[in-house]
Short mmCIF file of C-alpha atoms in Angstrom, two decimals:
data_model
loop_
_atom_site.label_atom_id
_atom_site.label_comp_id
_atom_site.label_asym_id
_atom_site.label_seq_id
_atom_site.Cartn_x
_atom_site.Cartn_y
_atom_site.Cartn_z
CA UNK A 1425 355.20 -57.42 90.89
CA UNK A 1426 354.27 -57.96 94.49
CA UNK A 1427 355.08 -61.30 95.99
CA UNK A 1428 352.20 -63.39 97.28
CA UNK A 1429 351.38 -66.89 98.35
CA UNK A 1430 348.14 -68.82 98.43
CA UNK A 1431 347.44 -71.25 101.20
CA UNK A 1432 345.42 -74.32 100.32
CA UNK A 1433 342.04 -74.50 102.08
CA UNK A 1434 341.54 -76.99 104.92
CA UNK A 1435 340.07 -80.33 103.94
CA UNK A 1436 337.54 -80.22 106.78
CA UNK A 1437 335.33 -77.49 108.16
CA UNK A 1438 332.77 -77.57 110.93
CA UNK A 1439 329.41 -76.29 109.77
CA UNK A 1440 327.49 -73.80 111.84
CA UNK A 1441 324.19 -74.77 110.26
CA UNK A 1442 322.90 -77.79 108.37
CA UNK A 1443 322.55 -77.36 104.61
CA UNK A 1444 319.30 -78.02 102.80
CA UNK A 1445 319.43 -81.04 100.54
CA UNK A 1446 318.76 -79.11 97.36
CA UNK A 1447 320.06 -75.63 98.16
CA UNK A 1448 322.38 -73.65 95.92
CA UNK A 1449 326.01 -74.71 96.00
CA UNK A 1450 327.85 -72.83 98.75
CA UNK A 1451 325.25 -70.09 99.00
CA UNK A 1452 323.52 -69.77 102.34
CA UNK A 1453 319.76 -69.86 101.80
CA UNK A 1454 318.21 -69.16 105.19
CA UNK A 1455 318.67 -66.67 108.03
CA UNK A 1456 320.89 -67.85 110.89
CA UNK A 1457 320.41 -67.61 114.61
CA UNK A 1458 323.81 -66.01 115.10
CA UNK A 1459 323.61 -62.45 116.42
CA UNK A 1460 326.90 -61.43 114.80
CA UNK A 1461 327.17 -60.00 111.32
CA UNK A 1462 329.88 -60.38 108.72
CA UNK A 1463 332.05 -57.31 108.19
CA UNK A 1464 331.47 -55.03 105.25
CA UNK A 1465 334.80 -53.50 104.26
CA UNK A 1466 334.94 -50.41 102.03
CA UNK A 1467 335.97 -50.74 98.40
CA UNK A 1468 339.43 -49.70 97.34
CA UNK A 1469 339.77 -46.78 94.92
CA UNK A 1470 339.75 -47.92 91.33
CA UNK A 1471 342.77 -46.46 89.60
CA UNK A 1472 342.73 -45.09 86.04
CA UNK A 1473 343.89 -47.70 83.55
CA UNK A 1474 347.32 -47.53 81.93
CA UNK A 1475 347.95 -48.55 78.28
CA UNK A 1476 349.64 -51.83 79.23
CA UNK A 1477 346.89 -52.88 81.67
CA UNK A 1478 343.74 -54.94 81.32
CA UNK A 1479 340.90 -54.71 83.84
CA UNK A 1480 338.27 -57.42 84.02
CA UNK A 1481 335.05 -56.93 85.98
CA UNK A 1482 332.60 -59.68 86.85
CA UNK A 1483 329.07 -59.43 88.24
CA UNK A 1484 326.20 -61.86 88.63
CA UNK A 1485 323.40 -59.35 88.05
CA UNK A 1486 320.47 -61.77 88.65
CA UNK A 1487 318.55 -60.53 85.61
CA UNK A 1488 319.26 -57.79 83.09
CA UNK A 1489 315.80 -56.24 82.97
CA UNK A 1490 316.35 -53.95 85.97
CA UNK A 1491 319.17 -52.27 84.06
CA UNK A 1492 316.92 -51.58 81.07
CA UNK A 1493 314.22 -49.77 83.07
CA UNK A 1494 315.50 -46.30 83.98
CA UNK A 1495 312.49 -45.52 86.18
CA UNK A 1496 312.79 -48.52 88.47
CA UNK A 1497 312.72 -47.44 92.14
CA UNK A 1498 311.86 -50.51 94.19
CA UNK A 1499 315.44 -51.35 95.17
CA UNK A 1500 316.83 -47.89 95.71
CA UNK A 1501 316.79 -44.70 97.70
CA UNK A 1502 314.45 -41.78 97.00
CA UNK A 1503 314.52 -40.19 93.56
CA UNK A 1504 315.45 -36.83 95.07
CA UNK A 1505 318.71 -38.29 96.41
CA UNK A 1506 319.53 -39.79 93.04
CA UNK A 1507 318.84 -36.49 91.26
CA UNK A 1508 321.14 -34.64 93.63
CA UNK A 1509 323.90 -37.14 92.95
CA UNK A 1510 323.45 -37.10 89.18
CA UNK A 1511 323.47 -33.30 89.00
CA UNK A 1512 326.55 -32.95 91.16
CA UNK A 1513 329.79 -31.71 89.64
CA UNK A 1514 331.88 -34.43 88.00
CA UNK A 1515 334.71 -33.45 90.34
CA UNK A 1516 332.70 -34.45 93.41
CA UNK A 1517 331.80 -38.07 92.80
CA UNK A 1518 331.12 -40.85 90.37
CA UNK A 1519 327.54 -41.83 89.48
CA UNK A 1520 325.39 -43.08 92.32
CA UNK A 1521 325.76 -46.87 92.61
CA UNK A 1522 322.05 -47.12 93.35
CA UNK A 1523 321.27 -46.24 89.77
CA UNK A 1524 320.72 -49.45 87.79
CA UNK A 1525 322.41 -48.17 84.62
CA UNK A 1526 325.03 -50.15 82.78
CA UNK A 1527 326.69 -46.99 81.52
CA UNK A 1528 326.82 -45.56 85.04
CA UNK A 1529 328.46 -48.78 86.24
CA UNK A 1530 331.07 -48.63 83.51
CA UNK A 1531 331.91 -45.02 84.27
CA UNK A 1532 332.08 -45.64 88.02
CA UNK A 1533 334.45 -48.56 87.35
CA UNK A 1534 336.81 -46.35 85.27
CA UNK A 1535 335.78 -47.94 81.93
CA UNK A 1536 337.19 -51.48 82.21
CA UNK A 1537 337.99 -53.18 78.93
CA UNK A 1538 336.07 -56.39 79.77
CA UNK A 1539 332.96 -56.91 81.89
CA UNK A 1540 331.47 -60.35 82.39
CA UNK A 1541 327.81 -60.41 83.48
CA UNK A 1542 326.25 -63.65 84.65
CA UNK A 1543 322.67 -64.81 85.06
CA UNK A 1544 321.33 -62.23 82.61
CA UNK A 1545 318.09 -64.25 82.18
CA UNK A 1546 317.39 -63.55 78.51
CA UNK A 1547 315.67 -66.03 76.25
CA UNK A 1548 317.69 -66.83 73.14
CA UNK A 1549 314.76 -65.74 70.94
CA UNK A 1550 314.26 -62.42 72.75
CA UNK A 1551 315.75 -60.09 70.11
CA UNK A 1552 314.08 -57.04 71.67
CA UNK A 1553 315.94 -57.42 74.97
CA UNK A 1554 319.22 -58.27 73.22
CA UNK A 1555 318.95 -55.08 71.18
CA UNK A 1556 318.11 -53.05 74.30
CA UNK A 1557 321.24 -54.29 76.06
CA UNK A 1558 323.43 -53.47 73.06
CA UNK A 1559 321.95 -49.99 72.93
CA UNK A 1560 322.33 -49.48 76.69
CA UNK A 1561 326.09 -50.03 76.60
CA UNK A 1562 326.71 -48.05 73.43
CA UNK A 1563 324.54 -44.99 74.06
CA UNK A 1564 326.20 -42.28 76.17
CA UNK A 1565 324.31 -41.17 79.25
CA UNK A 1566 322.67 -37.75 79.33
CA UNK A 1567 325.52 -35.71 80.73
CA UNK A 1568 324.94 -32.10 81.77
CA UNK A 1569 328.58 -31.27 82.32
CA UNK A 1570 330.13 -31.11 78.85
CA UNK A 1571 333.63 -31.01 80.29
CA UNK A 1572 333.55 -34.70 81.13
CA UNK A 1573 335.97 -36.87 79.18
CA UNK A 1574 334.63 -38.63 76.12
CA UNK A 1575 333.02 -41.92 77.01
CA UNK A 1576 334.14 -45.09 75.21
CA UNK A 1577 331.65 -47.37 73.52
CA UNK A 1578 331.08 -51.06 74.26
CA UNK A 1579 329.69 -54.02 72.42
CA UNK A 1580 327.62 -56.72 74.11
CA UNK A 1581 328.02 -60.45 73.31
CA UNK A 1582 325.93 -63.27 74.69
CA UNK A 1583 325.79 -66.99 75.40
CA UNK A 1584 322.16 -67.89 76.09
CA UNK A 1585 320.43 -71.17 76.87
CA UNK A 1586 319.70 -73.55 74.03
CA UNK A 1587 319.21 -76.72 76.10
CA UNK A 1588 315.60 -77.81 75.66
CA UNK A 1589 315.76 -80.26 78.57
CA UNK A 1590 317.70 -78.43 81.27
CA UNK A 1591 316.92 -74.75 80.67
CA UNK A 1592 313.17 -74.65 80.19
CA UNK A 1593 311.92 -72.54 83.10
CA UNK A 1594 310.44 -69.03 82.77
CA UNK A 1595 310.19 -69.29 79.00
CA UNK A 1596 313.93 -69.85 78.65
CA UNK A 1597 314.77 -66.70 80.67
CA UNK A 1598 317.27 -68.50 82.89
CA UNK A 1599 321.05 -68.53 83.24
CA UNK A 1600 322.94 -66.81 80.40
CA UNK A 1601 326.09 -64.70 80.30
CA UNK A 1602 326.96 -61.43 78.56
CA UNK A 1603 330.42 -60.05 77.95
CA UNK A 1604 330.84 -56.31 77.40
CA UNK A 1605 333.95 -55.34 75.43
CA UNK A 1606 335.31 -51.82 75.18
CA UNK A 1607 335.63 -50.74 71.56
CA UNK A 1608 339.35 -50.04 71.59
CA UNK A 1609 340.43 -53.34 73.13
CA UNK A 1610 340.66 -55.29 69.89
CA UNK A 1611 341.94 -52.55 67.55
CA UNK A 1612 345.25 -54.35 67.07
CA UNK A 1613 343.71 -57.71 66.29
CA UNK A 1614 343.60 -58.97 62.72
CA UNK A 1615 340.56 -61.16 63.22
CA UNK A 1616 336.95 -59.99 63.14
CA UNK A 1617 335.06 -59.60 66.39
CA UNK A 1618 332.93 -62.61 65.56
CA UNK A 1619 336.01 -64.81 65.37
CA UNK A 1620 337.25 -63.70 68.79
CA UNK A 1621 334.05 -64.41 70.75
CA UNK A 1622 333.31 -68.09 71.23
CA UNK A 1623 330.70 -70.32 72.83
CA UNK A 1624 331.66 -73.88 73.73
CA UNK A 1625 329.93 -77.00 72.35
CA UNK A 1626 329.79 -78.77 75.71
CA UNK A 1627 327.61 -76.10 77.35
CA UNK A 1628 324.04 -75.55 76.11
CA UNK A 1629 322.79 -73.67 79.19
CA UNK A 1630 324.43 -70.35 78.37
CA UNK A 1631 327.15 -70.56 81.01
CA UNK A 1632 330.43 -69.93 79.13
CA UNK A 1633 331.61 -67.24 76.72
CA UNK A 1634 335.27 -66.88 75.74
CA UNK A 1635 336.95 -63.72 74.49
CA UNK A 1636 340.27 -64.25 72.70
CA UNK A 1637 342.89 -61.48 72.60
CA UNK A 1638 345.54 -62.86 70.22
CA UNK A 1639 347.96 -59.93 70.58
CA UNK A 1640 348.22 -60.71 74.29
CA UNK A 1641 347.84 -64.48 73.87
CA UNK A 1642 345.09 -64.24 76.45
CA UNK A 1643 341.66 -65.84 76.70
CA UNK A 1644 339.07 -64.33 79.07
CA UNK A 1645 336.34 -66.76 80.15
CA UNK A 1646 333.02 -65.40 81.37
CA UNK A 1647 331.53 -68.26 83.47
CA UNK A 1648 328.33 -68.91 85.35
CA UNK A 1649 329.04 -72.29 86.91
CA UNK A 1650 326.38 -74.88 87.66
CA UNK A 1651 324.65 -74.86 91.05
CA UNK A 1652 324.94 -78.20 92.76
CA UNK A 1653 321.50 -79.55 93.77
CA UNK A 1654 319.69 -82.91 93.95
CA UNK A 1655 317.50 -81.90 90.99
CA UNK A 1656 317.77 -84.13 87.94
CA UNK A 1657 320.08 -83.42 85.04
CA UNK A 1658 318.93 -84.73 81.65
CA UNK A 1659 320.97 -85.94 78.72
CA UNK A 1660 321.06 -83.08 76.20
CA UNK A 1661 320.37 -85.43 73.29
CA UNK A 1662 317.79 -87.88 74.66
CA UNK A 1663 316.25 -86.04 77.59
CA UNK A 1664 316.78 -89.04 79.83
CA UNK A 1665 317.81 -88.42 83.44
CA UNK A 1666 321.57 -88.94 83.69
CA UNK A 1667 322.31 -87.85 87.26
CA UNK A 1668 321.80 -84.81 89.44
CA UNK A 1669 322.88 -81.21 89.17
CA UNK A 1670 325.69 -82.10 91.58
CA UNK A 1671 326.96 -84.60 88.97
CA UNK A 1672 326.55 -82.03 86.23
CA UNK A 1673 328.50 -79.47 88.26
CA UNK A 1674 331.55 -81.71 88.49
CA UNK A 1675 331.27 -82.62 84.80
CA UNK A 1676 331.18 -78.89 84.08
CA UNK A 1677 334.42 -78.53 86.06
CA UNK A 1678 336.02 -81.23 83.90
CA UNK A 1679 334.92 -79.60 80.63
CA UNK A 1680 335.96 -76.11 81.75
CA UNK A 1681 339.35 -77.38 82.89
CA UNK A 1682 339.91 -79.05 79.50
CA UNK A 1683 338.95 -75.82 77.72
CA UNK A 1684 341.45 -73.84 79.79
CA UNK A 1685 344.15 -76.42 79.14
CA UNK A 1686 343.54 -76.16 75.41
CA UNK A 1687 344.72 -72.57 75.57
CA UNK A 1688 347.54 -73.08 78.04
CA UNK A 1689 349.07 -75.83 75.91
CA UNK A 1690 349.36 -73.18 73.14
CA UNK A 1691 351.17 -70.86 75.61
CA UNK A 1692 348.13 -68.66 76.08
CA UNK A 1693 347.18 -67.31 79.49
CA UNK A 1694 343.66 -67.73 80.75
CA UNK A 1695 341.40 -65.57 82.93
CA UNK A 1696 338.33 -67.30 84.35
CA UNK A 1697 335.93 -64.74 85.76
CA UNK A 1698 332.42 -65.26 87.07
CA UNK A 1699 330.08 -66.86 89.54
CA UNK A 1700 331.83 -70.18 90.12
CA UNK A 1701 329.46 -71.23 92.92
CA UNK A 1702 332.34 -72.36 95.15
CA UNK A 1703 333.30 -70.93 98.52
CA UNK A 1704 336.90 -72.10 98.64
CA UNK A 1705 337.89 -71.75 102.30
CA UNK A 1706 336.45 -70.94 105.74
CA UNK A 1707 337.26 -67.28 105.05
CA UNK A 1708 334.77 -67.38 102.16
CA UNK A 1709 331.53 -68.12 104.02
CA UNK A 1710 329.66 -66.49 106.88
CA UNK A 1711 328.65 -67.81 109.30
CA UNK A 1712 329.75 -71.09 107.66
CA UNK A 1713 330.04 -72.96 104.39
CA UNK A 1714 327.88 -75.85 103.24
CA UNK A 1715 329.55 -79.09 104.25
CA UNK A 1716 327.13 -81.74 103.02
CA UNK A 1717 328.75 -84.65 101.20
CA UNK A 1718 327.90 -83.50 97.67
CA UNK A 1719 328.97 -79.90 98.33
CA UNK A 1720 332.23 -81.05 99.85
CA UNK A 1721 332.86 -83.36 96.89
CA UNK A 1722 332.33 -80.46 94.44
CA UNK A 1723 334.67 -78.22 96.39
CA UNK A 1724 337.40 -80.85 96.46
CA UNK A 1725 336.85 -81.44 92.74
CA UNK A 1726 337.18 -77.73 91.98
CA UNK A 1727 340.36 -77.39 94.00
CA UNK A 1728 341.95 -80.40 92.33
CA UNK A 1729 341.12 -79.28 88.80
CA UNK A 1730 341.75 -75.53 88.98
CA UNK A 1731 343.86 -74.63 92.00
CA UNK A 1732 346.14 -77.61 92.71
CA UNK A 1733 349.75 -77.19 91.63
CA UNK A 1734 351.35 -80.50 92.56
CA UNK A 1735 348.36 -82.67 91.84
CA UNK A 1736 348.29 -84.34 88.41
CA UNK A 1737 346.17 -82.36 85.98
CA UNK A 1738 345.67 -79.34 88.23
CA UNK A 1739 345.85 -75.97 86.51
CA UNK A 1740 347.41 -74.21 89.50
CA UNK A 1741 345.53 -70.98 88.82
CA UNK A 1742 345.83 -67.83 90.91
CA UNK A 1743 342.78 -66.72 92.90
CA UNK A 1744 343.42 -63.04 92.21
CA UNK A 1745 341.54 -61.52 95.15
CA UNK A 1746 342.91 -63.99 97.70
CA UNK A 1747 346.46 -63.60 96.26
CA UNK A 1748 346.51 -59.91 97.09
CA UNK A 1749 344.30 -59.95 100.20
CA UNK A 1750 345.12 -63.24 101.85
CA UNK A 1751 343.26 -62.94 105.14
CA UNK A 1752 340.58 -60.40 104.29
CA UNK A 1753 336.89 -60.99 104.86
CA UNK A 1754 334.96 -59.81 101.82
CA UNK A 1755 332.04 -61.56 100.15
CA UNK A 1756 330.42 -61.48 96.73
CA UNK A 1757 327.05 -63.12 97.45
CA UNK A 1758 324.78 -61.07 99.72
CA UNK A 1759 321.34 -62.62 99.66
CA UNK A 1760 318.30 -60.36 99.64
CA UNK A 1761 315.47 -60.46 102.15
CA UNK A 1762 317.67 -60.57 105.24
CA UNK A 1763 319.87 -58.28 107.25
CA UNK A 1764 323.03 -57.25 105.44
CA UNK A 1765 325.89 -59.34 106.77
CA UNK A 1766 323.80 -62.12 108.28
CA UNK A 1767 324.60 -64.65 105.59
CA UNK A 1768 327.13 -64.23 102.79
CA UNK A 1769 329.71 -66.07 100.72
CA UNK A 1770 332.60 -65.42 98.33
CA UNK A 1771 331.53 -67.59 95.41
CA UNK A 1772 332.44 -65.21 92.57
CA UNK A 1773 336.08 -65.50 91.56
CA UNK A 1774 338.56 -64.22 89.02
CA UNK A 1775 341.26 -66.84 88.36
CA UNK A 1776 344.45 -66.29 86.37
CA UNK A 1777 346.96 -68.65 84.79
CA UNK A 1778 349.95 -68.76 87.10
CA UNK A 1779 352.73 -69.40 84.52
CA UNK A 1780 352.70 -65.97 82.92
CA UNK A 1781 352.61 -64.32 86.35
CA UNK A 1782 355.50 -66.28 87.86
CA UNK A 1783 357.75 -65.76 84.84
CA UNK A 1784 357.21 -61.97 85.01
CA UNK A 1785 355.39 -61.49 81.71
CA UNK A 1786 352.22 -60.43 83.53
CA UNK A 1787 351.67 -58.86 86.92
CA UNK A 1788 348.52 -58.88 89.02
CA UNK A 1789 348.29 -55.29 90.27
CA UNK A 1790 344.74 -54.96 91.65
CA UNK A 1791 341.87 -57.11 92.81
CA UNK A 1792 338.88 -56.22 94.89
CA UNK A 1793 335.26 -57.05 95.69
CA UNK A 1794 332.89 -54.07 95.84
CA UNK A 1795 331.27 -55.54 98.94
CA UNK A 1796 328.84 -52.74 99.69
CA UNK A 1797 325.06 -52.68 99.82
CA UNK A 1798 324.70 -49.93 97.22
CA UNK A 1799 326.98 -51.80 94.81
CA UNK A 1800 324.71 -54.83 94.99
CA UNK A 1801 321.96 -52.86 93.24
CA UNK A 1802 319.03 -55.05 92.18
CA UNK A 1803 321.16 -58.22 92.32
CA UNK A 1804 322.05 -60.60 95.15
CA UNK A 1805 325.75 -60.42 94.25
CA UNK A 1806 328.23 -57.55 94.19
CA UNK A 1807 330.81 -56.78 91.48
CA UNK A 1808 334.48 -57.75 91.64
CA UNK A 1809 337.48 -56.97 89.46
CA UNK A 1810 341.14 -57.64 88.76
CA UNK A 1811 343.73 -55.58 86.93
CA UNK A 1812 346.56 -57.24 85.00
CA UNK A 1813 349.68 -55.47 83.80
CA UNK A 1814 351.57 -56.73 80.74
CA UNK A 1815 355.15 -56.18 79.66
CA UNK A 1816 355.14 -52.97 77.62
CA UNK A 1817 355.14 -53.59 73.87
CA UNK A 1818 354.40 -51.68 70.67
CA UNK A 1819 350.68 -52.45 71.00
CA UNK A 1820 350.59 -50.32 74.17
CA UNK A 1821 351.53 -47.14 72.30
CA UNK A 1822 348.70 -44.59 72.00
CA UNK A 1823 346.58 -44.85 68.84
#
């Protein structure tokens, strides 16, 4: 395993622009006067997976509907260009990233075992959309070239809003996470799929879904963390105002930390993947991060609970992308409606328990952010991924 070190972020940072009082946590929300643009570095090649590896992808897709409408064209290049790409030989290229197809994404990403999608915006009662998503990830694409390798199937699992006080907008089509699981991942598990996918009782907004992999003693968290704003947060039982969304964000940190600890105390490793709404260091925001008092308090709170090693109670997790690419400028949030590179942040993270990495039982082999305009698709975020390698065991033998 490659050696790496993670430098703690500075405690102070000069802002280049003043934050709005109720803007999204660590996401720039307005164009800046700066004439410079953030870099856009090319994505690294995604390597084929080995039997003793696990690849986790994460993507805030900002609504699932665009991926269920094959004829959508408003975000993409001309249909003629897409047709040329789709009819090209399989030896030439992967599917065009501009195609909003879940199956195309999975194939382009070399069929990862776990994909966490955030902000799917599905109402809990919307059985039609839920069924459409499940069908979209199971049904093979129309492939002209029959020589292509057989495509694996996936199942889709959801945590959707059930909070009648804090998730009421747009008919309940807010927030929500979906985890896609490749069919062969859990073949060696003795529990049913339903027993391995868990929601948490402390979140009713559809922000957390946990996948347990007992044979690896690994829990993969799909997380869409709370945005910190001055808007009111209401008690989930009484509906009474009990603080702001800033307060709720830090309470969410506390609950998520405790959930992670509950696994680590049983000698499980934890992966936390998703839109965590935190830009950790000056490297992670362009042209600057939000430095208002509440935003700074949430960032300090996050660092203390999840990243700190020597601080009491800190999980000391590994920021997988930053561990392998310490000084690199890549971003996961690229807002729409402005010039690419004018305002962006790295607020989507994949974190990993450090204990199993430092003792050699797991190795972090890959991590990248697909920080390209085509990869953004209809969203305002781009995908990211990490690959973990385990000590070879009998469960890694071919089936």
